[in-house]
Short mmCIF file of C-alpha atoms in Angstrom, two decimals:
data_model
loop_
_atom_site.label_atom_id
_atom_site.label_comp_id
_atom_site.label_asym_id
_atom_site.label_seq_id
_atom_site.Cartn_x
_atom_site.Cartn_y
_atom_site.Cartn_z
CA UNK J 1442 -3.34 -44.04 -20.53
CA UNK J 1443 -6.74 -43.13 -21.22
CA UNK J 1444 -9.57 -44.97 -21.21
CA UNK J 1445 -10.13 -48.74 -20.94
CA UNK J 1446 -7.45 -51.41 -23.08
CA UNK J 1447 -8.17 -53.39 -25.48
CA UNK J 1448 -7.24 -56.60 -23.50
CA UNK J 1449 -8.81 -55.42 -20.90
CA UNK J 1450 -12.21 -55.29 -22.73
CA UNK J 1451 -11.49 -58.92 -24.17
CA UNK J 1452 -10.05 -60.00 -20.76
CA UNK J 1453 -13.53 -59.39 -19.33
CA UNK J 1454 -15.82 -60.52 -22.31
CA UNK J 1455 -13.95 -64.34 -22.09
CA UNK J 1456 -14.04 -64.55 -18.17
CA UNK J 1457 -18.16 -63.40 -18.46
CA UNK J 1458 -18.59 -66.84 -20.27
CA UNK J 1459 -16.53 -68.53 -18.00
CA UNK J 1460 -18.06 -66.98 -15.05
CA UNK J 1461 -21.69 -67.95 -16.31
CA UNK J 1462 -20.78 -71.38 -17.63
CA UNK J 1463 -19.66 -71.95 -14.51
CA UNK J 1464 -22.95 -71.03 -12.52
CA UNK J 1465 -24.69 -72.88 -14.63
CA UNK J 1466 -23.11 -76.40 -14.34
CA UNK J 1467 -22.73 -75.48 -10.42
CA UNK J 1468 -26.86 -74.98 -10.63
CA UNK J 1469 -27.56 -77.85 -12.85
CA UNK J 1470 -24.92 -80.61 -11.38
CA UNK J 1471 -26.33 -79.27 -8.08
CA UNK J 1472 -30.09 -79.82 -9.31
CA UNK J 1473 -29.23 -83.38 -10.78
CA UNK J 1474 -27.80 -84.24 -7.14
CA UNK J 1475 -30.66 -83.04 -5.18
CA UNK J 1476 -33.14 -84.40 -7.71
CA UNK J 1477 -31.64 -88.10 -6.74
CA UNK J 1478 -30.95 -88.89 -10.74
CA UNK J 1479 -27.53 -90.65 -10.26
CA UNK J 1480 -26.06 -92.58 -7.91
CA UNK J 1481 -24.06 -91.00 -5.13
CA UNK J 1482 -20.84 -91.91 -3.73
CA UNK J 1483 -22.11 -90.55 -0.31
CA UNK J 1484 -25.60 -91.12 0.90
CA UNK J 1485 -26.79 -87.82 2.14
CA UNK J 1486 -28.25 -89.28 5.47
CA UNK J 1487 -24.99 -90.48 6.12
CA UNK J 1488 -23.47 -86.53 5.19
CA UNK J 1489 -23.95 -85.68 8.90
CA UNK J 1490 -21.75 -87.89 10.34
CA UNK J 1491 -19.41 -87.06 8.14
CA UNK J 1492 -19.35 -83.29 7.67
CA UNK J 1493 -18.38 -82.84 11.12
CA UNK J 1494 -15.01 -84.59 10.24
CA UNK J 1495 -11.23 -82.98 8.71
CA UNK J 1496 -11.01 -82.76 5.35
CA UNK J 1497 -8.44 -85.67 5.00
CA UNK J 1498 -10.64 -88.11 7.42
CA UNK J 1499 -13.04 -87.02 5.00
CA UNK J 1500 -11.75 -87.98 2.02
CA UNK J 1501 -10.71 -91.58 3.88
CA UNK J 1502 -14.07 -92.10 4.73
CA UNK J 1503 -15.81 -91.41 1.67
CA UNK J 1504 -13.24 -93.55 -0.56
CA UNK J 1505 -13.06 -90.63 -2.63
CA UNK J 1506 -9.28 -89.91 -4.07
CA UNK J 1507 -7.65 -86.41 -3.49
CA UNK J 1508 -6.63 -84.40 -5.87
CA UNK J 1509 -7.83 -84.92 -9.59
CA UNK J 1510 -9.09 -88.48 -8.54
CA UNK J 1511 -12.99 -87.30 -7.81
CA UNK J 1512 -12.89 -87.53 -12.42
CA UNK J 1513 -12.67 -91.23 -11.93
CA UNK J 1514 -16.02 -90.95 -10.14
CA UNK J 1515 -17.91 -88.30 -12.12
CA UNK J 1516 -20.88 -90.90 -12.79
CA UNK J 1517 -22.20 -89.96 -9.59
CA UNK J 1518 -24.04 -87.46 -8.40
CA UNK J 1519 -22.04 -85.45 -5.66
CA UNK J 1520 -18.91 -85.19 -7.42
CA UNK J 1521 -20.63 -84.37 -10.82
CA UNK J 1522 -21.91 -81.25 -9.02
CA UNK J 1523 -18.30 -80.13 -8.56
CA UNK J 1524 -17.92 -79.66 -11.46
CA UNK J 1525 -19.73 -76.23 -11.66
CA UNK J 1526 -16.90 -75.54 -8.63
CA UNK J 1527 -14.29 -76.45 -11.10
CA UNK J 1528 -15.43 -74.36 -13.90
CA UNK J 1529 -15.15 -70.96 -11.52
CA UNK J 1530 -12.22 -72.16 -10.52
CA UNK J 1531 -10.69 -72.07 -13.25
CA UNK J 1532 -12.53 -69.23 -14.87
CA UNK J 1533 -9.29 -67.13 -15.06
CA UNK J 1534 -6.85 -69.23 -16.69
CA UNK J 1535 -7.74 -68.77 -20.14
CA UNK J 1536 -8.37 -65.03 -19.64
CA UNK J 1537 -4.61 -64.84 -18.49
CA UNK J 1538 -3.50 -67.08 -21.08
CA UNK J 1539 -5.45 -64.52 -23.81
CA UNK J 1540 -2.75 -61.91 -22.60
CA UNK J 1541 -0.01 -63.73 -23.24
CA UNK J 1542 0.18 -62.90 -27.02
CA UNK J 1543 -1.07 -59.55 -26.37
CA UNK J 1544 1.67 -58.38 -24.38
CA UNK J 1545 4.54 -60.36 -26.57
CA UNK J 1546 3.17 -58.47 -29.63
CA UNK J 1547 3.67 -54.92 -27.72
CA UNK J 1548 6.71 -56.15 -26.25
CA UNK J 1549 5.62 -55.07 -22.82
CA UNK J 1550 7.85 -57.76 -21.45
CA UNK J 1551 7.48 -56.82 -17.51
CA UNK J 1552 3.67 -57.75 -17.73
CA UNK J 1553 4.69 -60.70 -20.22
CA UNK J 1554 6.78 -61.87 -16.93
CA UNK J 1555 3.67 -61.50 -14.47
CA UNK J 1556 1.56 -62.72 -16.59
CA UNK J 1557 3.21 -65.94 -17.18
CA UNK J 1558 4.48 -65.89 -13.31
CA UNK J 1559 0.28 -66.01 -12.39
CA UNK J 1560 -0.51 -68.63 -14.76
CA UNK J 1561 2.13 -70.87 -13.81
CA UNK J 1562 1.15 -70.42 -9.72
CA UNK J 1563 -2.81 -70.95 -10.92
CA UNK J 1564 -1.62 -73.85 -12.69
CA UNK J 1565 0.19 -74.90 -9.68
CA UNK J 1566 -2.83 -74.47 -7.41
CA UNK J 1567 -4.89 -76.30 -9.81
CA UNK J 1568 -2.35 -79.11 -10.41
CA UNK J 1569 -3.24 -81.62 -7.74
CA UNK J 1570 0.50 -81.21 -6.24
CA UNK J 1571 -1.19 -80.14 -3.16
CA UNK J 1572 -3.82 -82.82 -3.06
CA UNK J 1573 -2.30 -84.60 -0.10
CA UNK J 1574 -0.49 -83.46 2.43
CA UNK R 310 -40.56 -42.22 0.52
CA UNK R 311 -40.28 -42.21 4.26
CA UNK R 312 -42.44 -45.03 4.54
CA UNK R 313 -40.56 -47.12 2.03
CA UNK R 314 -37.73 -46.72 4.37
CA UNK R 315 -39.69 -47.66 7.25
CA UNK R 316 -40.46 -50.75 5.35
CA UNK R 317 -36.54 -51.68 3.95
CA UNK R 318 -35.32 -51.14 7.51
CA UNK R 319 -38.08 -53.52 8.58
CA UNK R 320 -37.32 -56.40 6.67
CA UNK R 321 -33.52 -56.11 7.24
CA UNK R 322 -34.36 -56.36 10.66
CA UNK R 323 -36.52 -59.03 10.47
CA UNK R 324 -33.82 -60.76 8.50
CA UNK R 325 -31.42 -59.68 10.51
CA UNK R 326 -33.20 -61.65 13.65
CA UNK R 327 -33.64 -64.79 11.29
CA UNK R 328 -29.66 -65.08 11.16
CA UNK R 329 -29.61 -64.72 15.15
CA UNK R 330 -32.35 -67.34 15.20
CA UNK R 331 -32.27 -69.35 12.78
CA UNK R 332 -28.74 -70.96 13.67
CA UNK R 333 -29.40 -72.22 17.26
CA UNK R 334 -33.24 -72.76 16.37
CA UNK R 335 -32.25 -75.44 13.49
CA UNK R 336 -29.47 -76.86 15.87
CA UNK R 337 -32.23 -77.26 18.61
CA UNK R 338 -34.78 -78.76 15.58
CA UNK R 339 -32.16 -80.90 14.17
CA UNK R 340 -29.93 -82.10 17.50
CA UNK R 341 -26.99 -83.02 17.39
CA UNK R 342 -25.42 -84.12 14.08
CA UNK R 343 -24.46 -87.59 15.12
CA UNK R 344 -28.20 -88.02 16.60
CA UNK R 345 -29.54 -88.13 13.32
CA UNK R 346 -31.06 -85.18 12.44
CA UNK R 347 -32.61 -84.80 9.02
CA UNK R 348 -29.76 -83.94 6.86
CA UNK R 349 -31.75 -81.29 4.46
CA UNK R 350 -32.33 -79.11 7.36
CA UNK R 351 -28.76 -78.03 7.62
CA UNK R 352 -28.21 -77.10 4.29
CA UNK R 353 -31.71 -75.30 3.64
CA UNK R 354 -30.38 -72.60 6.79
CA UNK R 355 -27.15 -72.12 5.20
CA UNK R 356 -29.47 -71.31 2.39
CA UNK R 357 -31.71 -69.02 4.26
CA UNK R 358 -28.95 -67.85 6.42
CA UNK R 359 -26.84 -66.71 3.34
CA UNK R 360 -29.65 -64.91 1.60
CA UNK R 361 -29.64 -62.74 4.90
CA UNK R 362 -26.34 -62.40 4.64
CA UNK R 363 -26.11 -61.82 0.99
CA UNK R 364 -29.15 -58.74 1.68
CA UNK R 365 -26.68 -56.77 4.17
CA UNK R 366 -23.53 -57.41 2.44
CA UNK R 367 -24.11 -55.36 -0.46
CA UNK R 368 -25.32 -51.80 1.24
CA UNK R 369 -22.45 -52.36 4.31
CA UNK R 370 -20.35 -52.40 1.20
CA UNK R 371 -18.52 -55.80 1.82
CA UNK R 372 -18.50 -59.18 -0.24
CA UNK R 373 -20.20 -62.00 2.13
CA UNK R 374 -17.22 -64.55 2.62
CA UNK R 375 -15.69 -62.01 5.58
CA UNK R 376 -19.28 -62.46 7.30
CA UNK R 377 -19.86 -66.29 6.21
CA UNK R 378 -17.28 -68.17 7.58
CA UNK R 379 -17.27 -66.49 10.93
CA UNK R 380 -21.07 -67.50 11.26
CA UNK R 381 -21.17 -70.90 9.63
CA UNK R 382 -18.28 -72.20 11.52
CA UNK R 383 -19.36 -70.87 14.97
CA UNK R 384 -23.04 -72.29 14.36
CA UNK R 385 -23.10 -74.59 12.34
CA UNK R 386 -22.00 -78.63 12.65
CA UNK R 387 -19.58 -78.40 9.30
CA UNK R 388 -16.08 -79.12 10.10
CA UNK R 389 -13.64 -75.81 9.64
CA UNK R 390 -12.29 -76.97 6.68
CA UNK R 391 -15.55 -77.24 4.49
CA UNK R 392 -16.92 -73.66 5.75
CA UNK R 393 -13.68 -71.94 4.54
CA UNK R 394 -13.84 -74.32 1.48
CA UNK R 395 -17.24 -72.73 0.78
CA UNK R 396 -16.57 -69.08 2.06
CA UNK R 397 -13.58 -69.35 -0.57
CA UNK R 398 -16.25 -70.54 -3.47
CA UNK R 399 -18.85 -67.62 -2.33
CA UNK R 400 -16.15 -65.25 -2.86
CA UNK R 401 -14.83 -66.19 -5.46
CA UNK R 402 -18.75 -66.63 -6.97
CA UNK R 403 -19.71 -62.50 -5.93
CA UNK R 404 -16.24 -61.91 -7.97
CA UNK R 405 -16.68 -63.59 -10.96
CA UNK R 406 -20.04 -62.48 -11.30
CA UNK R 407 -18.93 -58.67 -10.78
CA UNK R 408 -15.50 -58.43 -12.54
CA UNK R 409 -16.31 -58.50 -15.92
CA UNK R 410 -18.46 -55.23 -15.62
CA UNK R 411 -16.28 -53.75 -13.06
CA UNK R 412 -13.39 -54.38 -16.20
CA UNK R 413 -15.80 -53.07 -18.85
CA UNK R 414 -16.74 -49.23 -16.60
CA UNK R 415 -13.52 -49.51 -16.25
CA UNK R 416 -13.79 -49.52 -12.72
CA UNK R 417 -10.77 -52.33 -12.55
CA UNK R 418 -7.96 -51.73 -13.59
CA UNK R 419 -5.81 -54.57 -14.74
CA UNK R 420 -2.72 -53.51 -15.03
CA UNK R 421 -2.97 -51.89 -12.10
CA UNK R 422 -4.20 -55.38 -10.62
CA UNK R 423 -1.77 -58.16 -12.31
CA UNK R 424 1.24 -57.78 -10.37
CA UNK R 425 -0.32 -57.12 -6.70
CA UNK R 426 -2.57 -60.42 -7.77
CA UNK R 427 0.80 -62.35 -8.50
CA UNK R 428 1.71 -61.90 -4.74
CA UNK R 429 -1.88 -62.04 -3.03
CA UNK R 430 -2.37 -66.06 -5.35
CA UNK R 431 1.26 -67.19 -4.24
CA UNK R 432 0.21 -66.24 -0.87
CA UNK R 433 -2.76 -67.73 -1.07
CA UNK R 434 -1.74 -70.67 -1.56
CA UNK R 435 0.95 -70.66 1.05
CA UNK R 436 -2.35 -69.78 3.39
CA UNK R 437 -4.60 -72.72 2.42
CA UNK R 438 -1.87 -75.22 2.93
CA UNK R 439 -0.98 -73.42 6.33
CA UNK R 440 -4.48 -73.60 6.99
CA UNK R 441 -5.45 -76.93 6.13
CA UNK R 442 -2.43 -78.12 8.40
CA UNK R 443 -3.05 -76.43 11.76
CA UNK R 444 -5.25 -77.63 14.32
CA UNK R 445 -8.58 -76.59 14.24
CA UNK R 446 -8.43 -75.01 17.73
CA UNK R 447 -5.40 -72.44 16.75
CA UNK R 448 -7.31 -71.82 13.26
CA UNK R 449 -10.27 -70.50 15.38
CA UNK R 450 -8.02 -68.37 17.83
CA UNK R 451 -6.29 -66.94 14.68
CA UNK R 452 -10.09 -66.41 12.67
CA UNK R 453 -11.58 -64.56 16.24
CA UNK R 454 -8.08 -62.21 16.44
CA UNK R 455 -8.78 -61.44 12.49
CA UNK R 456 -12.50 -60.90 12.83
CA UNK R 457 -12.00 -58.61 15.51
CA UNK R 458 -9.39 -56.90 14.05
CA UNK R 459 -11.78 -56.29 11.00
CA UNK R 460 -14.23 -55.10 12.64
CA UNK R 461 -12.20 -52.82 14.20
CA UNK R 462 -10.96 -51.66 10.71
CA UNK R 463 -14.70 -50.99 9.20
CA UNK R 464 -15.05 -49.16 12.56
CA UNK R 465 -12.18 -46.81 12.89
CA UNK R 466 -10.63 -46.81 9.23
CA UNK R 467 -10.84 -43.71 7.37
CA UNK R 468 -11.05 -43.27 3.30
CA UNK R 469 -9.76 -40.91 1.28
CA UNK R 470 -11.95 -40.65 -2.02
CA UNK R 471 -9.25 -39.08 -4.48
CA UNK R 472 -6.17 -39.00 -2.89
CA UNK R 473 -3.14 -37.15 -3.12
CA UNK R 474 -0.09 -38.90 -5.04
CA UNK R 475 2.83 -35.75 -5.89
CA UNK R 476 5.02 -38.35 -7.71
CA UNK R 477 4.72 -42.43 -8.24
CA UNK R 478 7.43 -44.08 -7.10
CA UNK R 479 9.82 -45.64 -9.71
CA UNK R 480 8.67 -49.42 -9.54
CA UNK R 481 4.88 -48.26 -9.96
CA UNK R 482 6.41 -45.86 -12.51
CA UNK R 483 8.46 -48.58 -14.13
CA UNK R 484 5.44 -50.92 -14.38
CA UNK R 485 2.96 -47.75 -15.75
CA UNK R 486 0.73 -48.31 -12.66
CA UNK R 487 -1.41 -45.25 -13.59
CA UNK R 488 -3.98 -44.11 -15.64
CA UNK R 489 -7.71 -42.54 -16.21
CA UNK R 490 -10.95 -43.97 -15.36
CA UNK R 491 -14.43 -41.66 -15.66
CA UNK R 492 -16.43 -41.30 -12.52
CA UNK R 493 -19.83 -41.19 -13.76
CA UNK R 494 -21.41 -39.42 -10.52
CA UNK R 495 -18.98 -36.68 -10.82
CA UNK R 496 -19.20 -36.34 -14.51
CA UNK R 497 -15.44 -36.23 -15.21
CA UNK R 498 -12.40 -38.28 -15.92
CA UNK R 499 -10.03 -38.61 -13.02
CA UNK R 500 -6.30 -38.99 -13.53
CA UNK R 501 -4.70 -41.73 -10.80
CA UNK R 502 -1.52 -42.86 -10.34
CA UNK R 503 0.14 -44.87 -7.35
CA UNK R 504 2.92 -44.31 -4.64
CA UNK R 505 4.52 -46.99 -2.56
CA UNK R 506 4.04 -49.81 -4.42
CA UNK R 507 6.48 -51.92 -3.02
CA UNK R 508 4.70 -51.86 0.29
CA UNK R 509 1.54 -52.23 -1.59
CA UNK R 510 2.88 -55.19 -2.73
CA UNK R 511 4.13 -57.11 0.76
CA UNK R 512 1.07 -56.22 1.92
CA UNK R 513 -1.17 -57.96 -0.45
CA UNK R 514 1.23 -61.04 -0.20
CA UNK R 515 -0.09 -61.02 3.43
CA UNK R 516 -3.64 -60.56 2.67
CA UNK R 517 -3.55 -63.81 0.30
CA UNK R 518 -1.94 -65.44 3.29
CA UNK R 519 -4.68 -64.12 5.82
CA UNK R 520 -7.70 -65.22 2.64
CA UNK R 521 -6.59 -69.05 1.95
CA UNK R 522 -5.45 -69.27 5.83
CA UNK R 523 -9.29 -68.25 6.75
CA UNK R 524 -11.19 -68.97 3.41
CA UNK R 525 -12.24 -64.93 3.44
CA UNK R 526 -12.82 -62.81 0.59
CA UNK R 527 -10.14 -60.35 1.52
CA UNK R 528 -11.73 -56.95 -0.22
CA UNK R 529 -11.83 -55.39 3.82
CA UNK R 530 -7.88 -55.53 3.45
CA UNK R 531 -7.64 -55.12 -0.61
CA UNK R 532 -9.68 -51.90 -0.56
CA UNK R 533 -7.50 -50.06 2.36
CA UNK R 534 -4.23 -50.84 0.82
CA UNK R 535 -4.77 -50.15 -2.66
CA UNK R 536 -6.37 -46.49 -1.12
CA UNK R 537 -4.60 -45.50 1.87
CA UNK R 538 -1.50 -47.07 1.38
CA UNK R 539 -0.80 -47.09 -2.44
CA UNK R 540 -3.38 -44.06 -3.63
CA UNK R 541 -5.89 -45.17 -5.97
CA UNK R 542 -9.13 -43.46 -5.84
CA UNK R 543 -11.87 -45.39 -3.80
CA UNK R 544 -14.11 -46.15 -6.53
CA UNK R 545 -11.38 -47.91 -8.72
CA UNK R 546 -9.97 -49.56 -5.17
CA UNK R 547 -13.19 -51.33 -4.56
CA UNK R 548 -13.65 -52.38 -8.25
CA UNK R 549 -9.71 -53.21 -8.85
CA UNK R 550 -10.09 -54.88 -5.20
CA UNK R 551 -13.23 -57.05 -6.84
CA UNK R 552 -11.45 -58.19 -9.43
CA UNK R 553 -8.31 -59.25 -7.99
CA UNK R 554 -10.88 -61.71 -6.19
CA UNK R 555 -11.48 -63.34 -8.96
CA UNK R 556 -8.14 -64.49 -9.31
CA UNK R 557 -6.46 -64.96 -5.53
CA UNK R 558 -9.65 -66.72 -4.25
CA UNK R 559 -9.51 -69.51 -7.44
CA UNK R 560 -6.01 -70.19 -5.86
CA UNK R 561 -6.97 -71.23 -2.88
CA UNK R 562 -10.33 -72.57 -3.55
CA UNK R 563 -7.83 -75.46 -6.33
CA UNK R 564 -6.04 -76.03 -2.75
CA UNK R 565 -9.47 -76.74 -0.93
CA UNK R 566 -10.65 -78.60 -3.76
CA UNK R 567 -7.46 -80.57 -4.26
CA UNK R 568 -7.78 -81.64 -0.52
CA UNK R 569 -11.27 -82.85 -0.42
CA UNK R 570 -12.28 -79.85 1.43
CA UNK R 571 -15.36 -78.54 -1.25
CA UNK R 572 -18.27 -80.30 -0.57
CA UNK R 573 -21.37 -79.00 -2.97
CA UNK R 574 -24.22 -79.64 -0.72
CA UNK R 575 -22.02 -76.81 1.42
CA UNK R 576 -20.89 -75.03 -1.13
CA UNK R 577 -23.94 -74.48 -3.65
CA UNK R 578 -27.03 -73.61 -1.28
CA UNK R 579 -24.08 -70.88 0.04
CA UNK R 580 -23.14 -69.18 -3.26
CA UNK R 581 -27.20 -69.46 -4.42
CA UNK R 582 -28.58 -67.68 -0.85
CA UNK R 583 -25.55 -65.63 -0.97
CA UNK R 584 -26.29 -64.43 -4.37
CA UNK R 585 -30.05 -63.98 -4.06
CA UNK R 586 -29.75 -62.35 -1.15
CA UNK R 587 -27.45 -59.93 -3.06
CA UNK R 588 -30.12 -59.24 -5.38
CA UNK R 589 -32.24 -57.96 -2.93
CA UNK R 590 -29.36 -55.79 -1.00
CA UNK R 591 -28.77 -54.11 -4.22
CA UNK R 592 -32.29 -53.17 -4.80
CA UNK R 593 -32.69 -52.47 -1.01
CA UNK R 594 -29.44 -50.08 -1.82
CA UNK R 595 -31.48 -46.66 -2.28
CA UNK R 596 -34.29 -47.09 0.54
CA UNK R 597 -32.17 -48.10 3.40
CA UNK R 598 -28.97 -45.33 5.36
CA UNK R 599 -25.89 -47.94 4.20
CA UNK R 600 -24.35 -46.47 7.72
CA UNK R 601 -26.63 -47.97 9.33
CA UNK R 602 -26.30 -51.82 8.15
CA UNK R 603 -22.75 -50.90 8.41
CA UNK R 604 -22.88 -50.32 12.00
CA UNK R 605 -24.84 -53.54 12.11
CA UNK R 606 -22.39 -55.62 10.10
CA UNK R 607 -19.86 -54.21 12.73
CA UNK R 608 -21.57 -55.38 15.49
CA UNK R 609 -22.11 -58.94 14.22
CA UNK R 610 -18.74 -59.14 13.31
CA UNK R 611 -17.25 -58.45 16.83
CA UNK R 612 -20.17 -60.86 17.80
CA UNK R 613 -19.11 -63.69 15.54
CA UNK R 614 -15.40 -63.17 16.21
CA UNK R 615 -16.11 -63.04 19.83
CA UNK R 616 -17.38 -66.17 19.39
CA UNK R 617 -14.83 -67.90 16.91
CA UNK R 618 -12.32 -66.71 19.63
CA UNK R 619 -13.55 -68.24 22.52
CA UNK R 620 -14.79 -71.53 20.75
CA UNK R 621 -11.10 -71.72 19.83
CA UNK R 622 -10.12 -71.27 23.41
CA UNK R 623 -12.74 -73.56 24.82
CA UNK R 624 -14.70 -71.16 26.51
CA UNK R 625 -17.66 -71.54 24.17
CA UNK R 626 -18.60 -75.41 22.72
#
């Protein structure tokens, strides 16, 4: 094969926007926390205490739900600044899901298998199924 | 021109003694965490910290998660699972920001990429959870052993820039694992194809064990297997290796962020210094010998997994 595919090319102009939508919510949402102009669900003088702790004791301490629960509390500041986290994240899943056609119109039905195969274990990932352990 | 150099090598050492000061000298300014230090201070030297890091990543030709999590976690006061949370995100940040040019020269392949990426995310995954559930004390052993053993991989392993494949093997056949990419320093289009992929392919199932156990960028194991092992040509290892980043770090990163174990004040001043910082390496790219900050990125790695190691054993608090 020579040169560069076609879904290649397209693969990379979609995850570009995703990529830089991304950084920009993870600036901004970061800015709005710093700049104090929402509430927070964590005081940042307390942060140090709890920083130090496991993830899980973490999550008990702050009162903040694992899994997709931190969208219930996206009025304040320090979980609205994942959501720039999120966004990379998940930067890849509709560049895999833009192959999906590609490959079933060229019949190229190995690659229509892995593609579909990665999607489904990013989706798995992404699901919350392994919010708590 | 010889002073210029003077100059670059300069202010990477100078940075380079921030990041050996800076840590212990904000831990001394701040005390203890629980003795109420002021909380910016911690955050504002992971910035400063990462922007060093960021500078010598790029010319010692690794992304910054393999050196960040190391560091953080033996000097700063975040708990394990928030600095692999965040060396996951600053991976998965110098990724995402490279992959879509690396796709466009053509420097990643994709199809070359989809199927070893299937193995490295499941993995991944696997790793994070694995990671997330083992004492913190084992998790540091493990991260000293594997820091150590990296180092010892810059140090020692050897690269083969266009290597040799007689005949592909029939899965890599089978799956058209081949192709032509142009190599703009040489001027020419170079004709690759790949051997042993099934190895290629247990092995990167490892590595995305090894990256969401640790929360590394795994392009130190990425680039050696997809050149030694399987035969692609360095220059489309590297950029195949970038991009397969993109997708094998998101995995585990949903598992960190799924557990609680992203936390943005962490996570953001990382990925900014850590891309900043990158800025500057790039530019810093043609004045400074790469050899030499990759001798240096050597030596803080056996220094940092030295110390992971023996704060793992209890040797080191």
């Amino acid at each position: 094969m020579i040169g560069i595919s076609p879904e290649q090319l397209r693969y990379a102009r979609l995850l570009e926007y995703g990529a830089r939508s991304g950084l920009v919510a993870l600036i901004a949402g970061f800015a709005a926390y710093m700049g104090g102009v929402l509430p927070v669900q964590v005081p940042l003088d307390v942060l140090p205490r709890l920083w130090s702790l496991p993830a899980g004791d973490f999550v008990r301490e702050s009162g903040i739900a694992a899994g997709w629960g931190w969208l219930q509390l996206l009025g304040k500041a320090d979980l609205l600044a994942l959501v720039g986290i999120v966004l990379l994240a998940g930067a890849s899943l509709p560049c895999l899901i833009l192959l999906v056609p590609i490959y079933v119109a060229r019949k190229d039905w190995p690659y229509l298998g892995i593609t579909l195969a990665l999607i489904g274990v990013l989706a798995l990932a992404a699901s919350g199924l392994f919010g708590v352990l | 021109m010889k002073n210029n150099k003077s100059i670059a090598c300069f202010g990477l050492g100078c940075g380079v003694v921030l990041l050996a000061v800076a840590c212990p000298a904000l831990a001394w300014a701040a005390g203890a965490p629980d003795a109420g230090g002021p909380w910016w201070l911690w955050p504002l030297a992971l910035f400063l910290v990462c922007f060093v890091l960021g500078v010598i990543a790029v010319p010692a030709g690794i992304g910054g998660g393999v050196l960040f999590v190391p560091i953080v976690s033996g000097f700063f006061p975040f708990h394990l699972d928030f600095v692999r949370g965040a060396g996951l995100l600053v991976a998965l940040s110098g990724a995402l920001a490279a992959g879509p040019a690396l796709l466009r020269a053509g420097l990643a392949d994709l199809r070359l990429a989809l199927p070893l990426t299937l193995l490295a995310s499941a993995g991944a995954i696997v790793g994070a959870l694995v990671g997330l559930t083992l004492p913190v004390a084992a998790v540091e052993v493990a991260l000293g052993i594997t820091i150590l053993c990296i180092a010892v991989i810059m140090w020692r392993a050897k690269k083969s820039e266009y290597p040799d494949v007689a005949r592909p093997d029939p899965l890599g056949a089978a799956l058209r694992m081949s192709g032509i990419y142009r190599d703009q320093a040489l001027g020419r289009e170079i004709e690759w194809r790949v051997h042993r992929t099934p190895l290629g392919l247990a092995l990167f199932a490892g590595i995305g064990v090894l990256a969401g156990v640790f929360g590394l960028g795994a392009g130190w194991a990425n680039v050696p297997v997809l050149n030694l092992v399987m035969g692609v040509p360095l220059k489309l290892a590297a950029g195949t290796s970038g991009f397969i980043l993109s997708i094998v770090d998101s995995s585990a990163a949903w598992v960190y962020i799924n557990q609680g174990a992203l936390l943005a004040v962490i996570a953001v001043p990382s990925v900014i210094g850590m891309m900043l910082g990158a800025l500057i390496g790039a530019r810093l790219l043609g004045a400074i010998r790469a050899s030499v900050i990759r001798r240096l990125v050597i030596v803080i790695l056996f220094l940092a997994g030295a110390r992971a190691l023996m704060k793992g054993l209890g040797w080191w608090a």
